[in-house]
PDB file of C-alpha atoms and ligand atoms in Angstrom:
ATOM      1  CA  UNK A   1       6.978  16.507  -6.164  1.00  0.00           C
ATOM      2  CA  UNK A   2       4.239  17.557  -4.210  1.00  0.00           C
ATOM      3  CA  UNK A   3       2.170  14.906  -3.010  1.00  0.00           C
ATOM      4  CA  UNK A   4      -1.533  14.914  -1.701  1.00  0.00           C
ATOM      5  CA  UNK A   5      -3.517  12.168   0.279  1.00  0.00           C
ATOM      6  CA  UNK A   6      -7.309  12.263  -0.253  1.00  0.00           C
ATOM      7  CA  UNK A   7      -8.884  10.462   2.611  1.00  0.00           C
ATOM      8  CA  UNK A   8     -12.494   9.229   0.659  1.00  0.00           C
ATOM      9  CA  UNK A   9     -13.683   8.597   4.103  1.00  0.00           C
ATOM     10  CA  UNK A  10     -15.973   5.580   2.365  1.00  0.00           C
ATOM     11  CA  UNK A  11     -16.879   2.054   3.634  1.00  0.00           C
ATOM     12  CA  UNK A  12     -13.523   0.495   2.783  1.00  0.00           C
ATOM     13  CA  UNK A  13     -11.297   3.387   3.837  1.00  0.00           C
ATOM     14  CA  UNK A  14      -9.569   4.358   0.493  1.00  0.00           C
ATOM     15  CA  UNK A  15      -7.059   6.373   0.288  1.00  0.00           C
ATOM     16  CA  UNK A  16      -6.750   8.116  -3.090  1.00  0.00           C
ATOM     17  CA  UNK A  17      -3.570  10.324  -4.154  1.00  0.00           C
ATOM     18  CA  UNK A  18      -2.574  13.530  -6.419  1.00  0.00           C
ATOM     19  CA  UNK A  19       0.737  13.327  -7.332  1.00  0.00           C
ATOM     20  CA  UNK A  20       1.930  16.724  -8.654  1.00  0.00           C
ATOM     21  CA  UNK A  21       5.224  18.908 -10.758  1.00  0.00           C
ATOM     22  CA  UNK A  22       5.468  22.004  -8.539  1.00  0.00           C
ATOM     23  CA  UNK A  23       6.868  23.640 -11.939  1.00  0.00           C
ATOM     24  CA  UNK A  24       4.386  22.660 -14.747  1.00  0.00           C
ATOM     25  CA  UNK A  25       1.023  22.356 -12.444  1.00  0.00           C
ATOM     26  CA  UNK A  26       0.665  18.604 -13.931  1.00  0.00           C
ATOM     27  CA  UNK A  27      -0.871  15.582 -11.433  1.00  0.00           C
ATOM     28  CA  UNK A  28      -1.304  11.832 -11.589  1.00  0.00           C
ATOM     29  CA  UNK A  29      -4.107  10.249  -9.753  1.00  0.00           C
ATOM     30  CA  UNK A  30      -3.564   7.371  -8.091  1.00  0.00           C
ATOM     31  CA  UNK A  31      -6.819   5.171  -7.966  1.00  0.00           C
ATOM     32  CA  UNK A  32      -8.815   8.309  -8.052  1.00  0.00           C
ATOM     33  CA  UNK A  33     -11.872   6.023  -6.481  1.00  0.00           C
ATOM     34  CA  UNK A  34     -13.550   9.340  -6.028  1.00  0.00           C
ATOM     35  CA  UNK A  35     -12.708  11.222  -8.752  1.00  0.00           C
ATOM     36  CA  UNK A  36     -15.218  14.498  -6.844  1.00  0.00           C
ATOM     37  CA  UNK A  37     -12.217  14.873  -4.480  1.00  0.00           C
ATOM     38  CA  UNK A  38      -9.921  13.941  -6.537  1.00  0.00           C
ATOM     39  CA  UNK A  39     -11.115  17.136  -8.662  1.00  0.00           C
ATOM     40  CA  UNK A  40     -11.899  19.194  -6.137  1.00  0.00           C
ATOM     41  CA  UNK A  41      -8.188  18.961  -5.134  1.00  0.00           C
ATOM     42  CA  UNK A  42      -6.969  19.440  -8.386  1.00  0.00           C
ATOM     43  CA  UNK A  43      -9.011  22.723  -8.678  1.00  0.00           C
ATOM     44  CA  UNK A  44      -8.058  23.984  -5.381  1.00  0.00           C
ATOM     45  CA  UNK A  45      -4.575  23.870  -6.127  1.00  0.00           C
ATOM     46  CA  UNK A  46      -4.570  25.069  -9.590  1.00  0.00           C
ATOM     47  CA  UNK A  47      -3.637  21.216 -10.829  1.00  0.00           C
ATOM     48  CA  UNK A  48      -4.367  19.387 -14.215  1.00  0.00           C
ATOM     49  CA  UNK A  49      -5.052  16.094 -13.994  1.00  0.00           C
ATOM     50  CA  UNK A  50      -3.236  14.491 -17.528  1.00  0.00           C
ATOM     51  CA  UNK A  51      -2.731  10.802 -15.676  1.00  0.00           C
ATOM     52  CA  UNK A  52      -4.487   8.042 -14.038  1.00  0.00           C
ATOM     53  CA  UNK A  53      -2.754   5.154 -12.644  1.00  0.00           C
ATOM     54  CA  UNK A  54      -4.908   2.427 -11.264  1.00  0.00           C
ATOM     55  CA  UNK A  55      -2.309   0.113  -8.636  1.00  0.00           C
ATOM     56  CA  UNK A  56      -4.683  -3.073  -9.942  1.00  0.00           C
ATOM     57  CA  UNK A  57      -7.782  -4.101 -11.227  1.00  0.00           C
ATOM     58  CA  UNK A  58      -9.953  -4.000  -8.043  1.00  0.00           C
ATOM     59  CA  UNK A  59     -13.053  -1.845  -8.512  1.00  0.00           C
ATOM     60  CA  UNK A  60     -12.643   0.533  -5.235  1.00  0.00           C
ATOM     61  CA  UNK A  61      -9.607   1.482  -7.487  1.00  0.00           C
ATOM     62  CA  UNK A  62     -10.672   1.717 -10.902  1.00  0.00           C
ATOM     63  CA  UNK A  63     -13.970   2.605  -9.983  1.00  0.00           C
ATOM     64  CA  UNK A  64     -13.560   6.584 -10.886  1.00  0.00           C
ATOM     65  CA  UNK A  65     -11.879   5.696 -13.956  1.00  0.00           C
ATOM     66  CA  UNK A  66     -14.789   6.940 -16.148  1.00  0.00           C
ATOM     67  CA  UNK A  67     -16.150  10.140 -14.697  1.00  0.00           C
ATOM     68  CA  UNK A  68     -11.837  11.158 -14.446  1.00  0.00           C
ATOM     69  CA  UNK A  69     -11.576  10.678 -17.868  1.00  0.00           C
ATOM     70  CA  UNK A  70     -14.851  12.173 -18.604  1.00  0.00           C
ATOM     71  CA  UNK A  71     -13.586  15.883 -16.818  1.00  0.00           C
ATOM     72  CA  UNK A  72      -9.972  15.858 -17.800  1.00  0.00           C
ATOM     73  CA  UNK A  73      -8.793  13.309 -20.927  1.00  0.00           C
ATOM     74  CA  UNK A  74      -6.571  12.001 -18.716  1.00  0.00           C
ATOM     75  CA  UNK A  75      -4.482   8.751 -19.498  1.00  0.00           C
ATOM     76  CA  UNK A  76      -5.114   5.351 -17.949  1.00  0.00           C
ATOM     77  CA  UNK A  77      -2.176   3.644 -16.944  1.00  0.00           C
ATOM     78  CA  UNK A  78      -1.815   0.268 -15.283  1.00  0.00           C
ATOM     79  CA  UNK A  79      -0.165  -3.343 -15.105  1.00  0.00           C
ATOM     80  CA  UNK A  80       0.646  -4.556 -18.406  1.00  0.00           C
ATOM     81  CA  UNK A  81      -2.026  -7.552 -18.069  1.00  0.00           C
ATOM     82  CA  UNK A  82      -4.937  -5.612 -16.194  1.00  0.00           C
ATOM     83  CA  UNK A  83      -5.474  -4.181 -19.545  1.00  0.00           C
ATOM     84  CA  UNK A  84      -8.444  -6.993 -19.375  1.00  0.00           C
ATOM     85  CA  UNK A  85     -10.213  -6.044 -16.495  1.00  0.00           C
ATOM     86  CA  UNK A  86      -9.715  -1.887 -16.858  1.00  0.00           C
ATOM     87  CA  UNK A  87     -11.123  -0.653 -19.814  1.00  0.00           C
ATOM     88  CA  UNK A  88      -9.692   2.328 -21.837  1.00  0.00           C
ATOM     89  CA  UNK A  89      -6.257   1.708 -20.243  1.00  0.00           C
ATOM     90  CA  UNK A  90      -3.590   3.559 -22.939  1.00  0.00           C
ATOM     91  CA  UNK A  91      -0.347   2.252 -21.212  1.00  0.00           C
ATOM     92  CA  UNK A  92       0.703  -1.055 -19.722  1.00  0.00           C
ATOM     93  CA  UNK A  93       3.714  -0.939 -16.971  1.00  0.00           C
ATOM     94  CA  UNK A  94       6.297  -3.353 -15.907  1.00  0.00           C
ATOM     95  CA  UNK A  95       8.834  -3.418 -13.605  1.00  0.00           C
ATOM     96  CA  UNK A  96      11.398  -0.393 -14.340  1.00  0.00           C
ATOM     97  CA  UNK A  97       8.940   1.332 -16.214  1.00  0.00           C
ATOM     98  CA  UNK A  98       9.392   5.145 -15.763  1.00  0.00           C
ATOM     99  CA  UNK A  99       6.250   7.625 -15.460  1.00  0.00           C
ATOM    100  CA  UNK A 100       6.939  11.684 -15.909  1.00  0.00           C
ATOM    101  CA  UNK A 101       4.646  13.785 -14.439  1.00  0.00           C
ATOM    102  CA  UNK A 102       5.249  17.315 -15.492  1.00  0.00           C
ATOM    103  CA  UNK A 103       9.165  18.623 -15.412  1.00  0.00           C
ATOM    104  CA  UNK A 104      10.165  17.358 -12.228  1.00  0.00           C
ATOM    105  CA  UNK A 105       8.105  14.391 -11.330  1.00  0.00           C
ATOM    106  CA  UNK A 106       9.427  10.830 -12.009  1.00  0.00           C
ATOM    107  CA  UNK A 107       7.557   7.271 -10.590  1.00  0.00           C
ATOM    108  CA  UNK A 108       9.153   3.971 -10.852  1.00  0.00           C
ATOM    109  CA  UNK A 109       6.804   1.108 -11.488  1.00  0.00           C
ATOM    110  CA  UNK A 110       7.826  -2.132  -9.234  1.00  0.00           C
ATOM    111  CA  UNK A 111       5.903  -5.427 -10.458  1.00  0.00           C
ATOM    112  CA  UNK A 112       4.422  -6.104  -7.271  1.00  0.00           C
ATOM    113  CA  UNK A 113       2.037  -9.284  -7.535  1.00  0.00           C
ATOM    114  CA  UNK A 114       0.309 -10.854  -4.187  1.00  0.00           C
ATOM    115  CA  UNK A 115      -2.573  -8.995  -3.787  1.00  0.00           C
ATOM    116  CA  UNK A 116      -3.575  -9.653  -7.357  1.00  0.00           C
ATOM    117  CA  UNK A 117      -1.331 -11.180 -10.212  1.00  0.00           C
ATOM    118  CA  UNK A 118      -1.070  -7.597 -12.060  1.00  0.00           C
ATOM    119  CA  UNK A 119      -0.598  -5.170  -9.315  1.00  0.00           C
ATOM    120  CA  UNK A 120       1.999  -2.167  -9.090  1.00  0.00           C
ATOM    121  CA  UNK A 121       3.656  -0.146  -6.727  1.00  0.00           C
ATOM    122  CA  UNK A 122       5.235   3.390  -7.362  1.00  0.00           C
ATOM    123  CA  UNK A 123       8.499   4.807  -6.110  1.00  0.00           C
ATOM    124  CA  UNK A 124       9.360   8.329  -6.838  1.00  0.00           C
ATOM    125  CA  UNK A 125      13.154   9.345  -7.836  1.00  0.00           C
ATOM    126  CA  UNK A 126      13.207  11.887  -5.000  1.00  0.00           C
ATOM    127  CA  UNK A 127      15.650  12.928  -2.347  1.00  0.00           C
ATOM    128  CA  UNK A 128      13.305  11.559   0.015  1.00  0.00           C
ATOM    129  CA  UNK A 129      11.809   8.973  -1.719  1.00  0.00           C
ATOM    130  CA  UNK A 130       7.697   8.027  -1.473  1.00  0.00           C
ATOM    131  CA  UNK A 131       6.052   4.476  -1.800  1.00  0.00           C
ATOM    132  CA  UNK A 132       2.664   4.217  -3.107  1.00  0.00           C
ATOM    133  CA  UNK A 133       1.587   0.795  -2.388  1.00  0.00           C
ATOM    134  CA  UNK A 134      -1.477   0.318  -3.372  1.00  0.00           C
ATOM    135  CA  UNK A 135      -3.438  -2.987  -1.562  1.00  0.00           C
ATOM    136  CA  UNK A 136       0.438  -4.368  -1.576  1.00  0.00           C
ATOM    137  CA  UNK A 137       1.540  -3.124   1.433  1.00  0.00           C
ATOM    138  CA  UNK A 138      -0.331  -1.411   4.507  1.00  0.00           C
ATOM    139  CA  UNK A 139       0.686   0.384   7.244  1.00  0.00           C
ATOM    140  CA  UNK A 140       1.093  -2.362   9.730  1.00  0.00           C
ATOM    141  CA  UNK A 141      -0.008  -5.402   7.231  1.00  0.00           C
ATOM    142  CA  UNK A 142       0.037  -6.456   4.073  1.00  0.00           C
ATOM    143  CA  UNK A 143      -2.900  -7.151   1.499  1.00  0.00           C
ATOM    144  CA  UNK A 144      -4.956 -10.293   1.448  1.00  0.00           C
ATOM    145  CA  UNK A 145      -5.279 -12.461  -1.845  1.00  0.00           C
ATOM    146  CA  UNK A 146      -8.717 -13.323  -1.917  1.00  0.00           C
ATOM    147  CA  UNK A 147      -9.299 -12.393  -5.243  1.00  0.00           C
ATOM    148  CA  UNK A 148      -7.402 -13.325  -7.665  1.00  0.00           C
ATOM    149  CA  UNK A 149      -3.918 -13.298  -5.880  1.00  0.00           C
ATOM    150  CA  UNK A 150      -1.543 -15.658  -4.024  1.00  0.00           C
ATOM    151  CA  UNK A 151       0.075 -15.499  -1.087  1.00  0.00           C
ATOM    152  CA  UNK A 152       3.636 -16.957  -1.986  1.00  0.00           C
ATOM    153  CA  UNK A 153       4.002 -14.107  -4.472  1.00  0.00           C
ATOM    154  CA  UNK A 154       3.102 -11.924  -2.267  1.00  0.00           C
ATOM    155  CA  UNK A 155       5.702 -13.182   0.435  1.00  0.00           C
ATOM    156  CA  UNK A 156       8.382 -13.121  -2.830  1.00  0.00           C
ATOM    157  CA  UNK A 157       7.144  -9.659  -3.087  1.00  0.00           C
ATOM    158  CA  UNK A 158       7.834  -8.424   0.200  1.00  0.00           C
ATOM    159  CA  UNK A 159      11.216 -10.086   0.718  1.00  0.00           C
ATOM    160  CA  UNK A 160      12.770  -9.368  -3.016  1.00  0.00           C
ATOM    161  CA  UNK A 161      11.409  -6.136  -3.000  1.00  0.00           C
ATOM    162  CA  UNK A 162       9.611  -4.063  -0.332  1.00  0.00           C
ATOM    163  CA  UNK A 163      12.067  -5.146   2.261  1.00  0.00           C
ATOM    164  CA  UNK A 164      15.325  -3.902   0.019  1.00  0.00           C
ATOM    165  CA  UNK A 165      13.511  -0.137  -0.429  1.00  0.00           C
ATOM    166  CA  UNK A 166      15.747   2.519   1.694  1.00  0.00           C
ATOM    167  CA  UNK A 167      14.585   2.589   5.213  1.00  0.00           C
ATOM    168  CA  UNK A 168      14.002   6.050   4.637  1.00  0.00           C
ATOM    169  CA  UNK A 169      10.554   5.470   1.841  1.00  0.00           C
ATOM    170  CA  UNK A 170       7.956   6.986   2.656  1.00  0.00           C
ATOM    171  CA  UNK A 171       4.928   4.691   2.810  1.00  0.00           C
ATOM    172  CA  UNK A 172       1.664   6.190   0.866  1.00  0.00           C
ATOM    173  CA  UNK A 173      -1.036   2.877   0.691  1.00  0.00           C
ATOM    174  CA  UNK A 174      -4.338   2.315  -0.565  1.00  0.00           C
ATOM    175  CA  UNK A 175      -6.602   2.305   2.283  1.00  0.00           C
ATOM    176  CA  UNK A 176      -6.440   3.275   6.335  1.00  0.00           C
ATOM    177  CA  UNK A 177      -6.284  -0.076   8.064  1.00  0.00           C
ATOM    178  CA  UNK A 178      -3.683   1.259  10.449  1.00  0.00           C
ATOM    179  CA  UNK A 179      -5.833   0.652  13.456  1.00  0.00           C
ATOM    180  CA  UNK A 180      -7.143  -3.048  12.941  1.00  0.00           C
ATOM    181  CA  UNK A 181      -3.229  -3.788  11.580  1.00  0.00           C
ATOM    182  CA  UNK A 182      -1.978  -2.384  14.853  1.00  0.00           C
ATOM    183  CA  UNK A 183      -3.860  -4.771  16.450  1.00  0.00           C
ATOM    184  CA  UNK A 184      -3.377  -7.601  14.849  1.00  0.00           C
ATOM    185  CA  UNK A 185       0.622  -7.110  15.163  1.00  0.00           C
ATOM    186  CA  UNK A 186       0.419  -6.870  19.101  1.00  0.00           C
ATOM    187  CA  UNK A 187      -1.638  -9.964  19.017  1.00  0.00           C
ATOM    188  CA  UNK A 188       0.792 -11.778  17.155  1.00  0.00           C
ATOM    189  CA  UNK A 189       3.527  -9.572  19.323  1.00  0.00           C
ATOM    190  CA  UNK A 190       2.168  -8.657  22.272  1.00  0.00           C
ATOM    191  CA  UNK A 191       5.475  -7.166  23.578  1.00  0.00           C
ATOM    192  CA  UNK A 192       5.644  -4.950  20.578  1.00  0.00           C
ATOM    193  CA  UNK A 193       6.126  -1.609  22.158  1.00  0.00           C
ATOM    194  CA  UNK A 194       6.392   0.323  19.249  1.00  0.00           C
ATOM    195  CA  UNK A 195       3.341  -0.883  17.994  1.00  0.00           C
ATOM    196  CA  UNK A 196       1.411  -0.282  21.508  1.00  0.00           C
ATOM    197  CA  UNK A 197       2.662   3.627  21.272  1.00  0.00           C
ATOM    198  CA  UNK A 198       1.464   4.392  17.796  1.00  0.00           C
ATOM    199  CA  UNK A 199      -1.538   2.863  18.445  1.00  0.00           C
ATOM    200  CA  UNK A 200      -2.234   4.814  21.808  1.00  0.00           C
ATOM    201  CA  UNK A 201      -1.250   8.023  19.438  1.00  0.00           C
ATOM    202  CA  UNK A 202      -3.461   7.770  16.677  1.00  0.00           C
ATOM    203  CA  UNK A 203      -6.527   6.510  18.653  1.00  0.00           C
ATOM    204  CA  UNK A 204      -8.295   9.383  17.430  1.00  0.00           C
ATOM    205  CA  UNK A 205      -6.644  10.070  14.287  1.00  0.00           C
ATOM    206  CA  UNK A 206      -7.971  12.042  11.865  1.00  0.00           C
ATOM    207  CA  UNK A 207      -7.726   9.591   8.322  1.00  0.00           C
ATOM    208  CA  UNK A 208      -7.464  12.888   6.614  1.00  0.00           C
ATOM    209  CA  UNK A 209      -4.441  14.236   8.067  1.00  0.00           C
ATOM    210  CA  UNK A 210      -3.301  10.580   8.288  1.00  0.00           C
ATOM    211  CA  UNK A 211       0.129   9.566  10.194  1.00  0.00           C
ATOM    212  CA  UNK A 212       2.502   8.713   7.135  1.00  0.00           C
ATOM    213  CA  UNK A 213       4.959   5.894   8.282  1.00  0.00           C
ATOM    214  CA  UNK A 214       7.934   4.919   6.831  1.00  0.00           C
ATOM    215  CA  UNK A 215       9.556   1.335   5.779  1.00  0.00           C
ATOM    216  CA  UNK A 216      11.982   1.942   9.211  1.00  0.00           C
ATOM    217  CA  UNK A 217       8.721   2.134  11.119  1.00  0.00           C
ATOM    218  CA  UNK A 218       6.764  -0.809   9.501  1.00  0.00           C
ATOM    219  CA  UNK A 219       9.893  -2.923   9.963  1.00  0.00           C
ATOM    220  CA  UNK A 220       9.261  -2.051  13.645  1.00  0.00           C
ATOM    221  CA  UNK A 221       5.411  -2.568  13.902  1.00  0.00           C
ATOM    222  CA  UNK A 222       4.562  -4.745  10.488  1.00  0.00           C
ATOM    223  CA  UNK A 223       4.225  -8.415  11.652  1.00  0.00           C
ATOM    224  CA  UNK A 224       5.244  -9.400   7.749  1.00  0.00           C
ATOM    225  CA  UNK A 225       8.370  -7.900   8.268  1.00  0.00           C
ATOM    226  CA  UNK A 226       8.812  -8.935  11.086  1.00  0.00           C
ATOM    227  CA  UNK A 227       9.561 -13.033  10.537  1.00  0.00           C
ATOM    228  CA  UNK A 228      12.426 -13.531  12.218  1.00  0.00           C
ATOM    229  CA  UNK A 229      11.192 -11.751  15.944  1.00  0.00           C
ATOM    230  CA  UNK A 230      11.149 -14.677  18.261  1.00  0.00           C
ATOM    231  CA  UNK A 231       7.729 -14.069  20.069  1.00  0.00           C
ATOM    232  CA  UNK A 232       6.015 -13.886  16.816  1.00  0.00           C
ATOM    233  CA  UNK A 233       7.464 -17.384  16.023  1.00  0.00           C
ATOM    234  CA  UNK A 234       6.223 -18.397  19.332  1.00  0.00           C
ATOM    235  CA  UNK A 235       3.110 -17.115  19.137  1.00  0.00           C
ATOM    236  CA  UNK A 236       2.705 -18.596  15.686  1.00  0.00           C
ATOM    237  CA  UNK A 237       4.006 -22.285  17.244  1.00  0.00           C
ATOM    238  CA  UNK A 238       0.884 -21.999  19.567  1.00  0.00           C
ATOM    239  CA  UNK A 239      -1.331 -22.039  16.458  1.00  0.00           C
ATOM    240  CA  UNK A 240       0.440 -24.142  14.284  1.00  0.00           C
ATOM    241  CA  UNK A 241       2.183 -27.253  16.820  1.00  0.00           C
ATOM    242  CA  UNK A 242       3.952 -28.375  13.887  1.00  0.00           C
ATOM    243  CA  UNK A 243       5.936 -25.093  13.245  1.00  0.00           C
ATOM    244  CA  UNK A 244       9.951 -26.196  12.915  1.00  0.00           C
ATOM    245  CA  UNK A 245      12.351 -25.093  15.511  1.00  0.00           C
ATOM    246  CA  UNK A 246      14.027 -22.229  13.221  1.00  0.00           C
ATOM    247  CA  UNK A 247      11.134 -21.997  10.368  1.00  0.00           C
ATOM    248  CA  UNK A 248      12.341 -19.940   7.579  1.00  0.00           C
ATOM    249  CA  UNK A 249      10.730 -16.834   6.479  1.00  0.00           C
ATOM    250  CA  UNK A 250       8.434 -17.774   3.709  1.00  0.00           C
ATOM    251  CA  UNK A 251       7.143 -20.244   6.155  1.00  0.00           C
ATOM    252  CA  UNK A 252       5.994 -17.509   8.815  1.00  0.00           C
ATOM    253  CA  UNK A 253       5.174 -15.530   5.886  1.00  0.00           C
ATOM    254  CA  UNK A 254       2.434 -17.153   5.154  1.00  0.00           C
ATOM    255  CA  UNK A 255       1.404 -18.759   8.421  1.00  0.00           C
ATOM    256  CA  UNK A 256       1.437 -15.073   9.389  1.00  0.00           C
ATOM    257  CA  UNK A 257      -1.389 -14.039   6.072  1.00  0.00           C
ATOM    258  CA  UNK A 258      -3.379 -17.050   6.963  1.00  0.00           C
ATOM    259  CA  UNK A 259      -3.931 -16.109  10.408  1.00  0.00           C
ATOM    260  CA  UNK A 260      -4.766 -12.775   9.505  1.00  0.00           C
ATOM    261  CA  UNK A 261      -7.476 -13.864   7.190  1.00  0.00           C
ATOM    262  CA  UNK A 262      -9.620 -15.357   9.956  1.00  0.00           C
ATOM    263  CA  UNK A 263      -8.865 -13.062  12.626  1.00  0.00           C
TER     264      UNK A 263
HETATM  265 ZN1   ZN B 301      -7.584  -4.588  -3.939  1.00  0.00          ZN
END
């Protein structure tokens, strides 16, 4: 599986992603948003595009849909209910659902709502397995749920899910928020300093030759996994008085994604 992260360097930092068979030459685009690169990458690497999958219905991930299709007949795949909001989709996914991409290449929908209701994530069968995460899971954060999602199922989605991937995933997501997540995470833990470091190396990153992080690494620097670290709870008790002595996870969950949303 060879996998290739298109920085689209636009206003709200999408990342796109080729998803290749060494063997058979054959890619998946995931939320091709700018389906120029996404082509251009294709091309240079002697790739045919034959599938699209869109992570959810949000338009700076569907939006290159079209003009894909258009260049390449390539398939639209995406959440089994989004088939309502993206037009031309030809296969829904659930959970377990298995996409082939050439010989060699095999992704593993995961029913992932929070962000929206019909949003997927996709984990490759590979030695060294890869997480694309769409606006589920950033580095550092998690996504909002200002339209059209909730933040319980998101928590549910983090805790039955994310959190029980091998620490070992690597984490692929759908835009470059690294910086701003960094920061919110060392205001919530200011002695975070794991958090501190990466951000002090990847001041000047380059998005296009982005730092790829792991789940063992968000657990370390991603406030939503980390609920249980006692000076985010007591942080979090300096916002919200009422907070309970030992508040259980869900709670700080979500304490945790409403603070973010007005920060
Ligand atoms: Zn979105």
């Amino acid at each position: 599986m060879i996998v290739k992260q298109i920085w689209t360097a636009n206003a709200y930092r999408n990342f796109n992603y080729l998803v290749a068979c060494d063997q058979t030459g054959e890619a998946l685009a995931i939320d091709p948003l700018d389906h120029e690169k996404c082509l251009d990458a294709a091309r240079e690497n002697g790739w045919n595009i034959t599938q699209i999958v869109n992570t959810h219905e949000h338009r700076d991930h569907t939006g290159g849909n079209d003009a894909l299709v258009r260049s390449t007949g390539a398939r639209i795949l995406a959440h089994k209910n989004a088939s309502d909001a993206i037009p031309g989709m030809s296969r829904g996914l659930g959970a377990g659902d298995v996409i082939k991409v050439g010989k060699t290449v095999e992704l593993e929908a995961l029913d992932t709502p929070g962000h929206t209701m019909s949003h997927v994530c996709l984990l490759s069968h590979t030695d060294h397995p890869a997480l694309f995460s769409g606006d589920t899971l950033f580095n550092a954060g998690a996504g909002n749920c200002h339209n059209g999602g909730h933040p319980a199922e998101l928590y549910k989605t983090f805790s039955e899910q994310l959190a029980r991937l091998p620490a070992s995933v690597s984490i692929f997501p759908g835009h470059d928020y690294i910086h701003n997540n960094l920061r919110f995470t060392l205001n919530r833990e200011p002695d975070n300093r794991r958090a501190q470091e990466l951000l002090d190396t990847l001041q000047d990153q380059d998005p296009s030759r982005a730092f790829v992080s792991t789940l063992e690494v968000e657990r370390e620097i991603n406030t939503f996994f980390r609920l249980r670290s006692p000076t985010v709870i007591a942080k979090l008790r300096e916002a919200f008085p009422d907070l309970p002595d030992a508040p259980d996870e869900r709670t700080v969950f979500l304490k945790l994604r409403e603070l973010r949303n007005s920060w």
